[in-house]
Amino acid sequence: MSQIQSWLVTGAAGCIGSNFVRYWCDQYPDNKVVVLDSLTYAGDRNSLADLETNPGFQFVQGDITDHHLVESLLREHQLNGIVNFAAESHVDRSISGPGTFISTNIVGTQRLLEAARQVWLGDGFSGDHRFHQVSTDEVYGSLGDDDPAFTEDHSYQPSSPYAASKASADHLVRSYQHTYGLHTSISNCSNNYGPYQFPEKLIGLTICNLVRGKALPIYGTGKNIRDWLFVDDHCRGIDRVLRSGEPGCTYNIGGGTELTNIELVERLCDLADRLIGDSKELQLRFPDSLAAKGVPSRSLIEFVSDRPGHDWRYAIDISRIERDLGYQPATQIDAGLSLTMRWYFDNEAWWQSVMDGSYQQWIDTQYSTGD
Ligand code: NAD
Ligand code: DAU
C-alpha cells in the first residue's frame, strides 16, 4: 500500500481532474495537492472554487511542457506523486487541429516524466514515488459488434490523432519505468460523464442543447457504441491504482454500460421530458426547452455527417482491476445521468460561461484549420 501524501495533479481544472481533486481532498484531507493547469479553453478555475480554501490545496497556472516549472514545483513542495490528467481531450478537435495534441499529450507527458526522473531518481531524494498517467480505451482502436472487450493486453491500434497521441504518451510512460526504473502506472478508461464536463462532449452537449431547445447532433447512423462511466467511479478506480497498484502496472477502468449513441441521447431526451415536465420551476427556468412546451424532446434529434475515421465500438474488460484491486463501478447509468442532468440544471452559470466565446469560435471554424 503506497504511503505517498503529496501530489502534483495536472489538468485538474478540467472535468475528470477537478472531480478527482475534490474526491481526493475529501478522502485524504491531510494530503497536499498542488494543481498545475494552463487553463486552456477546457480548463476553468471555477471548477475548483470550493477547494481553494482547503489548507492542503494550491493552484498553479502553468504548462506541463514547462519542465523547469514542474521540476521546481516538485522540489519546492516536496511532491512525490504525479497524476497526469492534462491533455487535449476532444477527438473532433484533434481531427480539425492535431498540433496541440502532439505538444501537450506527447511532449508534455515526456517533460513531466523527465522532471520526475530528475527529481525523484536524482541525488538527495528518498522515499517512494509514483507517476500515474490517466489514459484512455481509445488507444486500443475500435471493436466490431461481436468482438470481446479490450483487455490490457490488446494491441495498441489508435485511430484518431487524439488516440495516437495518448498511445504515444503511454509508451513513453512505460519506457521511463523500463529504462530508468521510474515508478509508473497507467489507467485506460472508457467514456466519462458527470459534473464539470465541457459541453462539447456528447452528454454535456446534449443536456445543454436540450434545455435551450437546440438541435441534438448525432453523427452518422447513431449506432456507434461507447461504454459510459460516471466520473466518481473513475476517481475511485484511480485511487485503487495509486494506493495498491504495483509500479509498472496498467489497469482498465470502465462502467460496463455499452450504449449506442442514439440510445443514450434518447434516454437523455426522455429524462429531460420527465424532470422538466414534472417541475413548474424548471419550466420557468428553461422556457426554450421542448419539455417546457409539452413537446417530446426526441424531436430535437438531428442526424449529421459522420466524424472522419469514427471508431465504431469501445468496450472495456475490467477483470484485472476487479480481481487485483477489488474495484467495481458503483453508479448505475440511469442514476448517473439523472445526477448529471440535475447538476447542469443547477449550474447554468458555469456551463454558459465556459461555452461563451471559445466553444462558439471553435464550432464556427471547425475543419477549417489543419496545423
Ligand atoms: P478536459 O479537456 O476536460 O480537461 C483537460 C485539462 O487539461 C484542462 O483543464 C486544460 O486546461 C488542461 N491542460 C490542457 N493542456 C495543458 C497543458 N499543456 N498544461 C497544463 N494543463 C493543460 O479533459 P478530461 O475529459 O477531464 O480528461 C482528463 C484526462 O483523462 C485526459 O488525459 C484524457 O485523455 C483522459 N480521459 C478522458 C476520458 C473522458 O471521457 N473524458 C476518458 C478516458 C481518459
Ligand atoms: O473513450 C474514452 C474517450 O471518450 C476519451 O479518451 C476522450 O477524451 C473523450 O472525449 C471521449 O471520446 P469520444 O469521442 O468517445 O467522446 P464524444 O463525447 O466526443 O463522443 C461520444 C460519441 O458520440 C462518439 O461516438 C461521437 C458521438 N457524437 C459526439 C458528439 C460531440 C455525436 O454523435 N454527436 C456529437 O455532437
Tab-separated table of N, CA and C and ligand atoms in Angstrom, residues 10-18 36-44 62-65 84-90 103-105 108 133-137 162 166 187-193 196-198 200-201 228 234, ligand 1:
chain	number	residue	atom	x	y	z
A	10	THR	N	-2.046	17.341	-12.510
A	10	THR	CA	-2.047	18.215	-13.685
A	10	THR	C	-3.394	18.133	-14.405
A	11	GLY	N	-3.794	19.247	-15.011
A	11	GLY	CA	-5.046	19.257	-15.782
A	11	GLY	C	-6.282	19.179	-14.904
A	12	ALA	N	-6.156	19.609	-13.649
A	12	ALA	CA	-7.271	19.424	-12.710
A	12	ALA	C	-8.295	20.551	-12.756
A	13	ALA	N	-8.140	21.507	-13.703
A	13	ALA	CA	-9.229	22.465	-13.904
A	13	ALA	C	-10.191	21.940	-14.969
A	14	GLY	N	-9.914	20.740	-15.481
A	14	GLY	CA	-10.808	20.105	-16.446
A	14	GLY	C	-11.803	19.205	-15.727
A	15	CYS	N	-12.524	18.431	-16.522
A	15	CYS	CA	-13.628	17.654	-15.931
A	15	CYS	C	-13.147	16.594	-14.942
A	16	ILE	N	-12.385	15.621	-15.430
A	16	ILE	CA	-12.083	14.476	-14.552
A	16	ILE	C	-11.132	14.905	-13.444
A	17	GLY	N	-10.154	15.749	-13.804
A	17	GLY	CA	-9.188	16.207	-12.804
A	17	GLY	C	-9.861	16.951	-11.651
A	18	SER	N	-10.816	17.827	-11.965
A	18	SER	CA	-11.459	18.591	-10.875
A	18	SER	C	-12.283	17.655	-9.991
A	36	LEU	N	-1.572	21.793	-11.269
A	36	LEU	CA	-0.922	22.547	-12.348
A	36	LEU	C	-1.811	22.467	-13.581
A	37	ASP	N	-2.251	23.623	-14.053
A	37	ASP	CA	-3.153	23.638	-15.215
A	37	ASP	C	-2.910	24.931	-15.986
A	38	SER	N	-2.832	24.820	-17.305
A	38	SER	CA	-2.561	26.021	-18.103
A	38	SER	C	-3.848	26.772	-18.452
A	39	LEU	N	-4.990	26.219	-18.060
A	39	LEU	CA	-6.301	26.856	-18.324
A	39	LEU	C	-6.514	27.106	-19.817
A	40	THR	N	-6.540	26.027	-20.571
A	40	THR	CA	-6.941	26.120	-21.979
A	40	THR	C	-8.449	26.370	-22.005
A	41	TYR	N	-9.019	26.363	-23.195
A	41	TYR	CA	-10.478	26.556	-23.317
A	41	TYR	C	-11.233	25.560	-22.416
A	42	ALA	N	-10.621	24.386	-22.167
A	42	ALA	CA	-11.324	23.313	-21.429
A	42	ALA	C	-11.113	23.402	-19.926
A	43	GLY	N	-10.229	24.296	-19.492
A	43	GLY	CA	-9.936	24.391	-18.062
A	43	GLY	C	-10.603	25.616	-17.466
A	44	ASP	N	-11.172	25.461	-16.289
A	44	ASP	CA	-11.842	26.582	-15.633
A	44	ASP	C	-11.527	26.509	-14.143
A	62	GLY	N	0.063	27.007	-15.182
A	62	GLY	CA	1.294	26.769	-15.935
A	62	GLY	C	1.122	25.556	-16.830
A	63	ASP	N	2.123	25.375	-17.696
A	63	ASP	CA	2.035	24.370	-18.749
A	63	ASP	C	2.867	23.140	-18.390
A	64	ILE	N	2.330	21.961	-18.678
A	64	ILE	CA	3.117	20.748	-18.367
A	64	ILE	C	4.353	20.614	-19.256
A	65	THR	N	4.391	21.358	-20.366
A	65	THR	CA	5.610	21.294	-21.198
A	65	THR	C	6.745	22.105	-20.575
A	84	ASN	N	-1.296	12.611	-13.905
A	84	ASN	CA	-1.348	13.447	-15.112
A	84	ASN	C	-2.672	13.321	-15.852
A	85	PHE	N	-3.547	14.317	-15.621
A	85	PHE	CA	-4.801	14.424	-16.377
A	85	PHE	C	-4.650	15.395	-17.550
A	86	ALA	N	-3.617	16.249	-17.516
A	86	ALA	CA	-3.539	17.335	-18.504
A	86	ALA	C	-3.460	16.770	-19.915
A	87	ALA	N	-4.348	17.229	-20.755
A	87	ALA	CA	-4.352	16.758	-22.141
A	87	ALA	C	-5.306	17.611	-22.959
A	88	GLU	N	-5.096	17.582	-24.245
A	88	GLU	CA	-6.156	17.933	-25.176
A	88	GLU	C	-6.972	16.657	-25.292
A	89	SER	N	-8.294	16.752	-25.025
A	89	SER	CA	-9.041	15.507	-24.833
A	89	SER	C	-10.183	15.278	-25.825
A	90	HIS	N	-10.421	16.229	-26.727
A	90	HIS	CA	-11.616	16.066	-27.574
A	90	HIS	C	-11.248	15.585	-28.983
A	103	SER	N	1.844	18.460	-28.900
A	103	SER	CA	2.682	19.161	-27.919
A	103	SER	C	2.233	18.882	-26.493
A	104	THR	N	0.943	18.895	-26.221
A	104	THR	CA	0.530	18.644	-24.822
A	104	THR	C	0.590	17.156	-24.482
A	105	ASN	N	-0.056	16.333	-25.295
A	105	ASN	CA	-0.247	14.933	-24.880
A	105	ASN	C	1.042	14.119	-24.961
A	108	GLY	N	4.313	17.066	-23.641
A	108	GLY	CA	4.015	17.425	-22.248
A	108	GLY	C	4.231	16.242	-21.301
A	133	GLN	N	-0.321	7.955	-15.131
A	133	GLN	CA	-0.814	8.509	-16.395
A	133	GLN	C	-2.279	8.129	-16.581
A	134	VAL	N	-3.119	9.158	-16.759
A	134	VAL	CA	-4.545	8.901	-16.982
A	134	VAL	C	-4.752	8.765	-18.488
A	135	SER	N	-5.023	7.548	-18.914
A	135	SER	CA	-5.126	7.294	-20.354
A	135	SER	C	-6.535	6.806	-20.702
A	136	THR	N	-6.664	6.355	-21.924
A	136	THR	CA	-7.991	6.119	-22.493
A	136	THR	C	-8.084	4.749	-23.166
A	137	ASP	N	-9.312	4.239	-23.268
A	137	ASP	CA	-9.511	2.985	-24.010
A	137	ASP	C	-9.308	3.191	-25.514
A	162	TYR	N	-5.991	12.204	-31.637
A	162	TYR	CA	-6.068	12.203	-30.162
A	162	TYR	C	-5.611	10.849	-29.612
A	166	LYS	N	-2.323	9.870	-27.230
A	166	LYS	CA	-2.417	9.224	-25.913
A	166	LYS	C	-1.640	7.899	-25.920
A	187	SER	N	-3.773	4.081	-16.220
A	187	SER	CA	-5.142	3.557	-16.259
A	187	SER	C	-5.767	3.950	-17.597
A	188	ASN	N	-6.396	2.985	-18.247
A	188	ASN	CA	-7.054	3.224	-19.541
A	188	ASN	C	-8.552	3.152	-19.317
A	189	CYS	N	-9.192	4.289	-19.455
A	189	CYS	CA	-10.598	4.385	-19.049
A	189	CYS	C	-11.525	4.618	-20.239
A	190	SER	N	-12.774	4.203	-20.046
A	190	SER	CA	-13.804	4.412	-21.072
A	190	SER	C	-14.424	5.806	-20.922
A	191	ASN	N	-15.488	6.080	-21.686
A	191	ASN	CA	-16.096	7.425	-21.716
A	191	ASN	C	-16.652	7.837	-20.358
A	192	ASN	N	-16.202	8.988	-19.879
A	192	ASN	CA	-16.687	9.532	-18.611
A	192	ASN	C	-17.852	10.490	-18.846
A	193	TYR	N	-18.682	10.627	-17.822
A	193	TYR	CA	-19.677	11.701	-17.827
A	193	TYR	C	-19.896	12.127	-16.390
A	196	TYR	N	-19.136	19.151	-14.382
A	196	TYR	CA	-17.984	19.913	-14.879
A	196	TYR	C	-17.442	19.402	-16.215
A	197	GLN	N	-18.236	18.659	-16.982
A	197	GLN	CA	-17.725	18.225	-18.284
A	197	GLN	C	-17.977	19.324	-19.306
A	198	PHE	N	-16.924	19.688	-20.020
A	198	PHE	CA	-17.064	20.746	-21.025
A	198	PHE	C	-18.127	20.308	-22.029
A	200	GLU	N	-18.851	20.049	-24.935
A	200	GLU	CA	-18.580	19.686	-26.328
A	200	GLU	C	-18.655	18.172	-26.454
A	201	LYS	N	-18.610	17.474	-25.315
A	201	LYS	CA	-18.687	16.008	-25.333
A	201	LYS	C	-20.152	15.610	-25.306
A	228	TRP	N	-20.044	3.772	-20.928
A	228	TRP	CA	-20.105	5.004	-20.121
A	228	TRP	C	-19.809	4.749	-18.656
A	234	HIS	N	-14.608	6.630	-11.875
A	234	HIS	CA	-13.245	6.709	-12.426
A	234	HIS	C	-12.275	7.135	-11.319
B	1	NAD	P1	-10.628	18.122	-20.179
B	1	NAD	O1	-10.440	18.509	-21.588
B	1	NAD	O2	-11.927	18.386	-19.502
B	1	NAD	O3	-9.505	18.845	-19.271
B	1	NAD	C1	-8.165	18.890	-19.648
B	1	NAD	C2	-7.464	19.863	-18.700
B	1	NAD	O4	-6.076	19.877	-19.045
B	1	NAD	C3	-7.961	21.298	-18.797
B	1	NAD	O5	-8.136	21.836	-17.506
B	1	NAD	C4	-6.835	22.030	-19.527
B	1	NAD	O6	-6.736	23.400	-19.175
B	1	NAD	C5	-5.627	21.240	-19.061
B	1	NAD	N1	-4.494	21.333	-20.000
B	1	NAD	C6	-4.516	21.146	-21.345
B	1	NAD	N2	-3.289	21.340	-21.859
B	1	NAD	C7	-2.460	21.615	-20.816
B	1	NAD	C8	-1.077	21.877	-20.710
B	1	NAD	N3	-0.288	21.885	-21.789
B	1	NAD	N4	-0.556	22.107	-19.485
B	1	NAD	C9	-1.352	22.113	-18.382
B	1	NAD	N5	-2.677	21.877	-18.432
B	1	NAD	C10	-3.230	21.621	-19.634
B	1	NAD	O7	-10.238	16.601	-20.092
B	1	NAD	P2	-10.932	15.402	-19.288
B	1	NAD	O8	-12.081	14.913	-20.061
B	1	NAD	O9	-11.088	15.808	-17.891
B	1	NAD	O10	-9.780	14.296	-19.408
B	1	NAD	C11	-8.724	14.260	-18.484
B	1	NAD	C12	-7.764	13.145	-18.864
B	1	NAD	O11	-8.459	11.908	-18.889
B	1	NAD	C13	-7.149	13.308	-20.255
B	1	NAD	O12	-5.818	12.894	-20.194
B	1	NAD	C14	-7.967	12.363	-21.122
B	1	NAD	O13	-7.191	11.897	-22.205
B	1	NAD	C15	-8.285	11.265	-20.145
B	1	NAD	N6	-9.522	10.521	-20.399
B	1	NAD	C16	-10.695	11.196	-20.608
B	1	NAD	C17	-11.869	10.471	-20.768
B	1	NAD	C18	-13.196	11.160	-20.995
B	1	NAD	O14	-14.194	10.507	-21.238
B	1	NAD	N7	-13.277	12.471	-20.908
B	1	NAD	C19	-11.843	9.069	-20.736
B	1	NAD	C20	-10.614	8.428	-20.529
B	1	NAD	C21	-9.461	9.170	-20.346
